[in-house]
């Protein structure tokens, strides 16, 4: 891939995802998904058509960031992001475009028919298939970005950051499964993991930004988590591009990263 095109994807994808999902409706604020989407007009469908392209591009951006990295953690990151792309795209198409189309089709029905159709739309929205796609897609994102955080960490601190990555992955699972991501306890735990990763990387922010991208976007792409997670990934990519900091594995580059010997 030519350098200019690479930079467009690397920086443009997280910027696109973060920007368009600032306008993502919060469905949980309504009694059911039909009433949540009824007054969104065509924006819900437009948003998810855009996301259908933006999410795979975001996955490609992660791959481009780590494509020259070597080592077990980098390999895990690349494998997980390859799984994220089809899983999350399928989830977005099913829940976003599918539900939006059903709501648009149902709102013209007479009340007696709508009373029958509305629970069906809700069941489709909350189906086990949708939940499985969302869970595995979020898990793949979380694993990929947390593994990337381990890969960029200087040798000698990998084990500690790997342990923190496990905690970070558990926080993604907690947020996805229980909807507790908005609690003060959840935010506090995320902050503690991020600060610990920052300390182990001697104040170099890239690993911390990647871990934050994993925990925030992995929990949900809805505001504020998705845009914040995309912003963290964008900041990590910018920092690496400006500093040309290589992965911490000495085999990944011809030079040993700063701090790798300490």
PDB file of C-alpha atoms in Angstrom:
ATOM      1  CA  UNK A   1       0.000   0.000   0.000  1.00  0.00           C
ATOM      2  CA  UNK A   2       1.365   3.397  -0.919  1.00  0.00           C
ATOM      3  CA  UNK A   3       2.403   5.577   1.995  1.00  0.00           C
ATOM      4  CA  UNK A   4      -0.231   8.263   1.410  1.00  0.00           C
ATOM      5  CA  UNK A   5      -3.062   5.741   1.183  1.00  0.00           C
ATOM      6  CA  UNK A   6      -1.746   4.021   4.313  1.00  0.00           C
ATOM      7  CA  UNK A   7      -1.813   7.305   6.233  1.00  0.00           C
ATOM      8  CA  UNK A   8      -5.324   8.084   4.989  1.00  0.00           C
ATOM      9  CA  UNK A   9      -6.632   4.775   6.333  1.00  0.00           C
ATOM     10  CA  UNK A  10      -4.543   4.839   9.514  1.00  0.00           C
ATOM     11  CA  UNK A  11      -5.742   8.291  10.579  1.00  0.00           C
ATOM     12  CA  UNK A  12      -8.948   8.669   8.585  1.00  0.00           C
ATOM     13  CA  UNK A  13     -10.648   5.466   9.784  1.00  0.00           C
ATOM     14  CA  UNK A  14     -10.625   6.250  13.536  1.00  0.00           C
ATOM     15  CA  UNK A  15     -11.518   9.873  12.786  1.00  0.00           C
ATOM     16  CA  UNK A  16     -14.481   8.734  10.686  1.00  0.00           C
ATOM     17  CA  UNK A  17     -15.676   6.191  13.260  1.00  0.00           C
ATOM     18  CA  UNK A  18     -15.344   8.624  16.140  1.00  0.00           C
ATOM     19  CA  UNK A  19     -17.043  11.481  14.324  1.00  0.00           C
ATOM     20  CA  UNK A  20     -20.092   9.694  12.941  1.00  0.00           C
ATOM     21  CA  UNK A  21     -20.744   7.799  16.163  1.00  0.00           C
ATOM     22  CA  UNK A  22     -20.910  11.044  18.127  1.00  0.00           C
ATOM     23  CA  UNK A  23     -24.403  11.119  16.649  1.00  0.00           C
ATOM     24  CA  UNK A  24     -25.287   7.520  17.523  1.00  0.00           C
ATOM     25  CA  UNK A  25     -28.718   7.400  19.240  1.00  0.00           C
ATOM     26  CA  UNK A  26     -28.718   5.867  22.729  1.00  0.00           C
ATOM     27  CA  UNK A  27     -31.393   3.177  22.456  1.00  0.00           C
ATOM     28  CA  UNK A  28     -31.292   2.268  26.147  1.00  0.00           C
ATOM     29  CA  UNK A  29     -32.947   5.595  26.983  1.00  0.00           C
ATOM     30  CA  UNK A  30     -36.231   4.323  25.494  1.00  0.00           C
ATOM     31  CA  UNK A  31     -38.662   1.590  26.605  1.00  0.00           C
ATOM     32  CA  UNK A  32     -38.012  -0.445  23.434  1.00  0.00           C
ATOM     33  CA  UNK A  33     -36.105  -0.184  20.196  1.00  0.00           C
ATOM     34  CA  UNK A  34     -39.172   0.659  18.086  1.00  0.00           C
ATOM     35  CA  UNK A  35     -39.840   3.847  20.047  1.00  0.00           C
ATOM     36  CA  UNK A  36     -36.109   4.636  20.108  1.00  0.00           C
ATOM     37  CA  UNK A  37     -35.829   4.604  16.322  1.00  0.00           C
ATOM     38  CA  UNK A  38     -39.278   5.831  15.361  1.00  0.00           C
ATOM     39  CA  UNK A  39     -38.327   9.515  15.397  1.00  0.00           C
ATOM     40  CA  UNK A  40     -34.743   9.160  14.123  1.00  0.00           C
ATOM     41  CA  UNK A  41     -35.835   9.640  10.538  1.00  0.00           C
ATOM     42  CA  UNK A  42     -33.335   8.214   8.106  1.00  0.00           C
ATOM     43  CA  UNK A  43     -30.292   8.996  10.272  1.00  0.00           C
ATOM     44  CA  UNK A  44     -30.205   5.568  11.926  1.00  0.00           C
ATOM     45  CA  UNK A  45     -29.905   3.832   8.553  1.00  0.00           C
ATOM     46  CA  UNK A  46     -27.412   6.381   7.201  1.00  0.00           C
ATOM     47  CA  UNK A  47     -25.276   5.994  10.331  1.00  0.00           C
ATOM     48  CA  UNK A  48     -25.157   2.225  10.032  1.00  0.00           C
ATOM     49  CA  UNK A  49     -24.492   2.287   6.302  1.00  0.00           C
ATOM     50  CA  UNK A  50     -21.485   4.485   7.111  1.00  0.00           C
ATOM     51  CA  UNK A  51     -20.442   2.197   9.969  1.00  0.00           C
ATOM     52  CA  UNK A  52     -20.636  -0.799   7.650  1.00  0.00           C
ATOM     53  CA  UNK A  53     -17.681   0.712   5.791  1.00  0.00           C
ATOM     54  CA  UNK A  54     -16.068   2.525   8.716  1.00  0.00           C
ATOM     55  CA  UNK A  55     -15.682  -0.462  11.075  1.00  0.00           C
ATOM     56  CA  UNK A  56     -13.763  -2.629   8.555  1.00  0.00           C
ATOM     57  CA  UNK A  57     -11.585   0.393   7.736  1.00  0.00           C
ATOM     58  CA  UNK A  58     -10.886   0.799  11.449  1.00  0.00           C
ATOM     59  CA  UNK A  59      -9.838  -2.848  11.597  1.00  0.00           C
ATOM     60  CA  UNK A  60      -7.571  -2.285   8.610  1.00  0.00           C
ATOM     61  CA  UNK A  61      -6.053   0.721  10.400  1.00  0.00           C
ATOM     62  CA  UNK A  62      -5.154  -1.497  13.362  1.00  0.00           C
ATOM     63  CA  UNK A  63      -3.483  -3.965  11.022  1.00  0.00           C
ATOM     64  CA  UNK A  64      -1.558  -1.191   9.267  1.00  0.00           C
ATOM     65  CA  UNK A  65      -0.330   0.085  12.621  1.00  0.00           C
ATOM     66  CA  UNK A  66       1.048  -3.320  13.603  1.00  0.00           C
ATOM     67  CA  UNK A  67       1.897  -4.893  10.233  1.00  0.00           C
ATOM     68  CA  UNK A  68       5.685  -4.635  10.722  1.00  0.00           C
ATOM     69  CA  UNK A  69       5.638  -5.728  14.356  1.00  0.00           C
ATOM     70  CA  UNK A  70       6.889  -9.199  15.247  1.00  0.00           C
ATOM     71  CA  UNK A  71       6.489 -11.448  18.240  1.00  0.00           C
ATOM     72  CA  UNK A  72       3.669 -13.457  19.841  1.00  0.00           C
ATOM     73  CA  UNK A  73       1.655 -10.453  21.024  1.00  0.00           C
ATOM     74  CA  UNK A  74       1.785  -8.810  17.595  1.00  0.00           C
ATOM     75  CA  UNK A  75       0.656 -12.069  15.971  1.00  0.00           C
ATOM     76  CA  UNK A  76      -2.283 -12.337  18.370  1.00  0.00           C
ATOM     77  CA  UNK A  77      -3.212  -8.722  17.627  1.00  0.00           C
ATOM     78  CA  UNK A  78      -3.268  -9.288  13.871  1.00  0.00           C
ATOM     79  CA  UNK A  79      -5.265 -12.498  14.155  1.00  0.00           C
ATOM     80  CA  UNK A  80      -7.836 -10.928  16.440  1.00  0.00           C
ATOM     81  CA  UNK A  81      -8.348  -7.865  14.248  1.00  0.00           C
ATOM     82  CA  UNK A  82      -8.880 -10.165  11.258  1.00  0.00           C
ATOM     83  CA  UNK A  83     -11.750 -11.739  13.218  1.00  0.00           C
ATOM     84  CA  UNK A  84     -13.111  -8.361  14.344  1.00  0.00           C
ATOM     85  CA  UNK A  85     -13.769  -7.098  10.825  1.00  0.00           C
ATOM     86  CA  UNK A  86     -16.369  -9.670   9.656  1.00  0.00           C
ATOM     87  CA  UNK A  87     -17.893 -10.172  13.119  1.00  0.00           C
ATOM     88  CA  UNK A  88     -18.474  -6.513  13.868  1.00  0.00           C
ATOM     89  CA  UNK A  89     -19.600  -5.733  10.334  1.00  0.00           C
ATOM     90  CA  UNK A  90     -22.151  -8.554  10.547  1.00  0.00           C
ATOM     91  CA  UNK A  91     -23.341  -7.295  13.932  1.00  0.00           C
ATOM     92  CA  UNK A  92     -23.721  -3.750  12.598  1.00  0.00           C
ATOM     93  CA  UNK A  93     -25.604  -4.923   9.516  1.00  0.00           C
ATOM     94  CA  UNK A  94     -27.984  -7.148  11.468  1.00  0.00           C
ATOM     95  CA  UNK A  95     -28.762  -4.892  14.403  1.00  0.00           C
ATOM     96  CA  UNK A  96     -28.324  -1.505  12.751  1.00  0.00           C
ATOM     97  CA  UNK A  97     -29.595  -1.887   9.209  1.00  0.00           C
ATOM     98  CA  UNK A  98     -31.948  -4.791   9.925  1.00  0.00           C
ATOM     99  CA  UNK A  99     -33.694  -3.207  12.892  1.00  0.00           C
ATOM    100  CA  UNK A 100     -33.851   0.198  11.226  1.00  0.00           C
ATOM    101  CA  UNK A 101     -35.470  -1.285   8.126  1.00  0.00           C
ATOM    102  CA  UNK A 102     -38.048  -3.155  10.238  1.00  0.00           C
ATOM    103  CA  UNK A 103     -38.959   0.005  12.159  1.00  0.00           C
ATOM    104  CA  UNK A 104     -39.322   2.004   8.956  1.00  0.00           C
ATOM    105  CA  UNK A 105     -41.570  -0.685   7.498  1.00  0.00           C
ATOM    106  CA  UNK A 106     -43.683  -1.027  10.645  1.00  0.00           C
ATOM    107  CA  UNK A 107     -44.466   2.607  11.419  1.00  0.00           C
ATOM    108  CA  UNK A 108     -47.115   2.799   8.684  1.00  0.00           C
ATOM    109  CA  UNK A 109     -49.048  -0.189  10.017  1.00  0.00           C
ATOM    110  CA  UNK A 110     -52.434   0.285  11.711  1.00  0.00           C
ATOM    111  CA  UNK A 111     -52.313   0.142  15.534  1.00  0.00           C
ATOM    112  CA  UNK A 112     -53.686  -3.395  15.825  1.00  0.00           C
ATOM    113  CA  UNK A 113     -51.013  -4.757  13.482  1.00  0.00           C
ATOM    114  CA  UNK A 114     -48.274  -2.652  15.053  1.00  0.00           C
ATOM    115  CA  UNK A 115     -49.125  -4.150  18.446  1.00  0.00           C
ATOM    116  CA  UNK A 116     -48.226  -7.564  17.004  1.00  0.00           C
ATOM    117  CA  UNK A 117     -45.130  -6.456  15.070  1.00  0.00           C
ATOM    118  CA  UNK A 118     -43.521  -4.290  17.746  1.00  0.00           C
ATOM    119  CA  UNK A 119     -42.589  -7.207  20.060  1.00  0.00           C
ATOM    120  CA  UNK A 120     -41.190  -9.075  17.060  1.00  0.00           C
ATOM    121  CA  UNK A 121     -38.886  -6.147  16.267  1.00  0.00           C
ATOM    122  CA  UNK A 122     -37.770  -6.064  19.891  1.00  0.00           C
ATOM    123  CA  UNK A 123     -37.067  -9.807  19.828  1.00  0.00           C
ATOM    124  CA  UNK A 124     -35.025  -9.415  16.642  1.00  0.00           C
ATOM    125  CA  UNK A 125     -33.038  -6.561  18.207  1.00  0.00           C
ATOM    126  CA  UNK A 126     -32.275  -8.589  21.349  1.00  0.00           C
ATOM    127  CA  UNK A 127     -31.823 -11.959  19.634  1.00  0.00           C
ATOM    128  CA  UNK A 128     -29.117 -14.406  20.660  1.00  0.00           C
ATOM    129  CA  UNK A 129     -27.573 -14.143  17.187  1.00  0.00           C
ATOM    130  CA  UNK A 130     -27.122 -10.389  17.569  1.00  0.00           C
ATOM    131  CA  UNK A 131     -25.712 -10.821  21.066  1.00  0.00           C
ATOM    132  CA  UNK A 132     -23.242 -13.475  19.906  1.00  0.00           C
ATOM    133  CA  UNK A 133     -21.979 -11.304  17.038  1.00  0.00           C
ATOM    134  CA  UNK A 134     -21.658  -8.296  19.345  1.00  0.00           C
ATOM    135  CA  UNK A 135     -19.867 -10.270  22.050  1.00  0.00           C
ATOM    136  CA  UNK A 136     -17.364 -11.976  19.767  1.00  0.00           C
ATOM    137  CA  UNK A 137     -16.778  -8.833  17.741  1.00  0.00           C
ATOM    138  CA  UNK A 138     -16.111  -6.787  20.877  1.00  0.00           C
ATOM    139  CA  UNK A 139     -13.883  -9.539  22.268  1.00  0.00           C
ATOM    140  CA  UNK A 140     -11.845  -9.633  19.052  1.00  0.00           C
ATOM    141  CA  UNK A 141     -11.319  -5.859  19.175  1.00  0.00           C
ATOM    142  CA  UNK A 142     -10.357  -5.957  22.839  1.00  0.00           C
ATOM    143  CA  UNK A 143      -7.885  -8.804  22.357  1.00  0.00           C
ATOM    144  CA  UNK A 144      -6.300  -7.157  19.327  1.00  0.00           C
ATOM    145  CA  UNK A 145      -5.705  -3.753  20.909  1.00  0.00           C
ATOM    146  CA  UNK A 146      -4.643  -5.147  24.283  1.00  0.00           C
ATOM    147  CA  UNK A 147      -2.194  -7.487  22.554  1.00  0.00           C
ATOM    148  CA  UNK A 148      -0.865  -4.499  20.620  1.00  0.00           C
ATOM    149  CA  UNK A 149      -0.344  -2.705  23.939  1.00  0.00           C
ATOM    150  CA  UNK A 150       1.726  -5.670  25.116  1.00  0.00           C
ATOM    151  CA  UNK A 151       3.701  -5.733  21.850  1.00  0.00           C
ATOM    152  CA  UNK A 152       4.725  -2.076  22.161  1.00  0.00           C
ATOM    153  CA  UNK A 153       5.835  -2.496  25.791  1.00  0.00           C
ATOM    154  CA  UNK A 154       9.613  -2.769  26.413  1.00  0.00           C
ATOM    155  CA  UNK A 155      10.933  -6.275  27.166  1.00  0.00           C
ATOM    156  CA  UNK A 156      11.069  -7.067  30.847  1.00  0.00           C
ATOM    157  CA  UNK A 157       7.643  -5.557  31.424  1.00  0.00           C
ATOM    158  CA  UNK A 158       5.633  -7.731  29.035  1.00  0.00           C
ATOM    159  CA  UNK A 159       4.430 -10.105  31.724  1.00  0.00           C
ATOM    160  CA  UNK A 160       3.070  -7.326  33.931  1.00  0.00           C
ATOM    161  CA  UNK A 161       1.339  -5.599  31.016  1.00  0.00           C
ATOM    162  CA  UNK A 162      -0.080  -8.949  29.877  1.00  0.00           C
ATOM    163  CA  UNK A 163      -1.625  -9.364  33.338  1.00  0.00           C
ATOM    164  CA  UNK A 164      -3.094  -5.860  33.052  1.00  0.00           C
ATOM    165  CA  UNK A 165      -4.384  -6.743  29.570  1.00  0.00           C
ATOM    166  CA  UNK A 166      -6.276  -9.671  31.081  1.00  0.00           C
ATOM    167  CA  UNK A 167      -7.846  -7.277  33.587  1.00  0.00           C
ATOM    168  CA  UNK A 168      -8.679  -4.876  30.759  1.00  0.00           C
ATOM    169  CA  UNK A 169     -10.322  -7.663  28.796  1.00  0.00           C
ATOM    170  CA  UNK A 170     -12.388  -8.566  31.866  1.00  0.00           C
ATOM    171  CA  UNK A 171     -13.530  -4.929  32.043  1.00  0.00           C
ATOM    172  CA  UNK A 172     -14.697  -5.139  28.428  1.00  0.00           C
ATOM    173  CA  UNK A 173     -16.649  -8.268  29.293  1.00  0.00           C
ATOM    174  CA  UNK A 174     -18.117  -6.615  32.369  1.00  0.00           C
ATOM    175  CA  UNK A 175     -19.269  -3.605  30.392  1.00  0.00           C
ATOM    176  CA  UNK A 176     -20.733  -5.645  27.535  1.00  0.00           C
ATOM    177  CA  UNK A 177     -22.476  -8.255  29.682  1.00  0.00           C
ATOM    178  CA  UNK A 178     -23.859  -6.160  32.509  1.00  0.00           C
ATOM    179  CA  UNK A 179     -24.258  -2.715  31.031  1.00  0.00           C
ATOM    180  CA  UNK A 180     -22.272  -1.425  34.020  1.00  0.00           C
ATOM    181  CA  UNK A 181     -19.782   0.492  31.918  1.00  0.00           C
ATOM    182  CA  UNK A 182     -21.249   3.824  32.940  1.00  0.00           C
ATOM    183  CA  UNK A 183     -20.710   3.293  36.660  1.00  0.00           C
ATOM    184  CA  UNK A 184     -18.048   5.139  38.603  1.00  0.00           C
ATOM    185  CA  UNK A 185     -16.503   1.808  39.610  1.00  0.00           C
ATOM    186  CA  UNK A 186     -16.072   0.743  35.976  1.00  0.00           C
ATOM    187  CA  UNK A 187     -14.510   4.053  34.955  1.00  0.00           C
ATOM    188  CA  UNK A 188     -12.230   3.931  37.979  1.00  0.00           C
ATOM    189  CA  UNK A 189     -11.049   0.427  37.100  1.00  0.00           C
ATOM    190  CA  UNK A 190     -10.367   1.489  33.490  1.00  0.00           C
ATOM    191  CA  UNK A 191      -8.370   4.478  34.732  1.00  0.00           C
ATOM    192  CA  UNK A 192      -6.312   2.310  37.101  1.00  0.00           C
ATOM    193  CA  UNK A 193      -5.419  -0.154  34.337  1.00  0.00           C
ATOM    194  CA  UNK A 194      -4.444   2.719  32.031  1.00  0.00           C
ATOM    195  CA  UNK A 195      -2.267   4.368  34.681  1.00  0.00           C
ATOM    196  CA  UNK A 196      -0.564   1.065  35.510  1.00  0.00           C
ATOM    197  CA  UNK A 197       0.253   0.447  31.833  1.00  0.00           C
ATOM    198  CA  UNK A 198       1.574   4.004  31.564  1.00  0.00           C
ATOM    199  CA  UNK A 199       3.816   3.466  34.593  1.00  0.00           C
ATOM    200  CA  UNK A 200       5.212   0.212  33.219  1.00  0.00           C
ATOM    201  CA  UNK A 201       5.989   1.995  29.955  1.00  0.00           C
ATOM    202  CA  UNK A 202       7.865   4.771  31.778  1.00  0.00           C
ATOM    203  CA  UNK A 203       5.426   7.461  30.730  1.00  0.00           C
ATOM    204  CA  UNK A 204       5.409   6.544  27.026  1.00  0.00           C
ATOM    205  CA  UNK A 205       1.713   6.807  26.176  1.00  0.00           C
ATOM    206  CA  UNK A 206       1.249   4.495  23.173  1.00  0.00           C
ATOM    207  CA  UNK A 207       0.561   1.274  25.086  1.00  0.00           C
ATOM    208  CA  UNK A 208      -1.824   3.126  27.408  1.00  0.00           C
ATOM    209  CA  UNK A 209      -3.702   4.678  24.486  1.00  0.00           C
ATOM    210  CA  UNK A 210      -4.043   1.271  22.818  1.00  0.00           C
ATOM    211  CA  UNK A 211      -5.303  -0.273  26.068  1.00  0.00           C
ATOM    212  CA  UNK A 212      -7.851   2.540  26.458  1.00  0.00           C
ATOM    213  CA  UNK A 213      -8.969   2.057  22.843  1.00  0.00           C
ATOM    214  CA  UNK A 214      -9.469  -1.636  23.617  1.00  0.00           C
ATOM    215  CA  UNK A 215     -11.506  -1.098  26.777  1.00  0.00           C
ATOM    216  CA  UNK A 216     -13.638   1.810  25.565  1.00  0.00           C
ATOM    217  CA  UNK A 217     -14.508   0.855  21.991  1.00  0.00           C
ATOM    218  CA  UNK A 218     -14.588  -2.820  22.961  1.00  0.00           C
ATOM    219  CA  UNK A 219     -17.384  -2.115  25.422  1.00  0.00           C
ATOM    220  CA  UNK A 220     -19.572  -0.339  22.860  1.00  0.00           C
ATOM    221  CA  UNK A 221     -19.260   1.985  19.874  1.00  0.00           C
ATOM    222  CA  UNK A 222     -22.095   4.152  21.210  1.00  0.00           C
ATOM    223  CA  UNK A 223     -21.252   7.532  22.774  1.00  0.00           C
ATOM    224  CA  UNK A 224     -19.179   8.307  24.703  1.00  0.00           C
ATOM    225  CA  UNK A 225     -17.237   5.015  24.631  1.00  0.00           C
ATOM    226  CA  UNK A 226     -16.889   4.442  20.895  1.00  0.00           C
ATOM    227  CA  UNK A 227     -15.748   7.971  19.971  1.00  0.00           C
ATOM    228  CA  UNK A 228     -13.371   8.064  22.955  1.00  0.00           C
ATOM    229  CA  UNK A 229     -11.907   4.678  22.023  1.00  0.00           C
ATOM    230  CA  UNK A 230     -11.436   5.754  18.405  1.00  0.00           C
ATOM    231  CA  UNK A 231      -9.777   8.963  19.602  1.00  0.00           C
ATOM    232  CA  UNK A 232      -7.352   6.952  21.753  1.00  0.00           C
ATOM    233  CA  UNK A 233      -6.395   4.767  18.805  1.00  0.00           C
ATOM    234  CA  UNK A 234      -5.942   7.849  16.610  1.00  0.00           C
ATOM    235  CA  UNK A 235      -3.701   9.439  19.253  1.00  0.00           C
ATOM    236  CA  UNK A 236      -1.591   6.263  19.469  1.00  0.00           C
ATOM    237  CA  UNK A 237      -1.207   6.144  15.682  1.00  0.00           C
ATOM    238  CA  UNK A 238      -0.255   9.825  15.543  1.00  0.00           C
ATOM    239  CA  UNK A 239       2.281   9.412  18.340  1.00  0.00           C
ATOM    240  CA  UNK A 240       3.916   6.443  16.633  1.00  0.00           C
ATOM    241  CA  UNK A 241       3.969   8.181  13.272  1.00  0.00           C
ATOM    242  CA  UNK A 242       5.509  11.340  14.674  1.00  0.00           C
ATOM    243  CA  UNK A 243       8.033   9.566  16.878  1.00  0.00           C
ATOM    244  CA  UNK A 244       8.605   6.567  14.589  1.00  0.00           C
ATOM    245  CA  UNK A 245       8.678   4.429  17.754  1.00  0.00           C
ATOM    246  CA  UNK A 246       9.009   0.750  16.766  1.00  0.00           C
ATOM    247  CA  UNK A 247       7.470  -2.224  18.490  1.00  0.00           C
ATOM    248  CA  UNK A 248       9.290  -3.300  21.624  1.00  0.00           C
ATOM    249  CA  UNK A 249      10.310  -6.711  20.233  1.00  0.00           C
ATOM    250  CA  UNK A 250      13.901  -6.237  18.992  1.00  0.00           C
ATOM    251  CA  UNK A 251      13.186  -8.733  16.179  1.00  0.00           C
ATOM    252  CA  UNK A 252      10.566  -6.372  14.757  1.00  0.00           C
ATOM    253  CA  UNK A 253      13.063  -3.719  13.676  1.00  0.00           C
ATOM    254  CA  UNK A 254      16.737  -3.348  12.908  1.00  0.00           C
ATOM    255  CA  UNK A 255      17.090  -1.147  15.979  1.00  0.00           C
ATOM    256  CA  UNK A 256      16.310  -1.766  19.620  1.00  0.00           C
ATOM    257  CA  UNK A 257      13.563   0.494  20.966  1.00  0.00           C
ATOM    258  CA  UNK A 258      14.400   3.146  23.470  1.00  0.00           C
ATOM    259  CA  UNK A 259      14.101   1.754  26.945  1.00  0.00           C
ATOM    260  CA  UNK A 260      14.194  -1.889  25.850  1.00  0.00           C
ATOM    261  CA  UNK A 261      17.439  -2.473  27.676  1.00  0.00           C
ATOM    262  CA  UNK A 262      16.203  -1.034  30.957  1.00  0.00           C
TER     263      UNK A 262
END
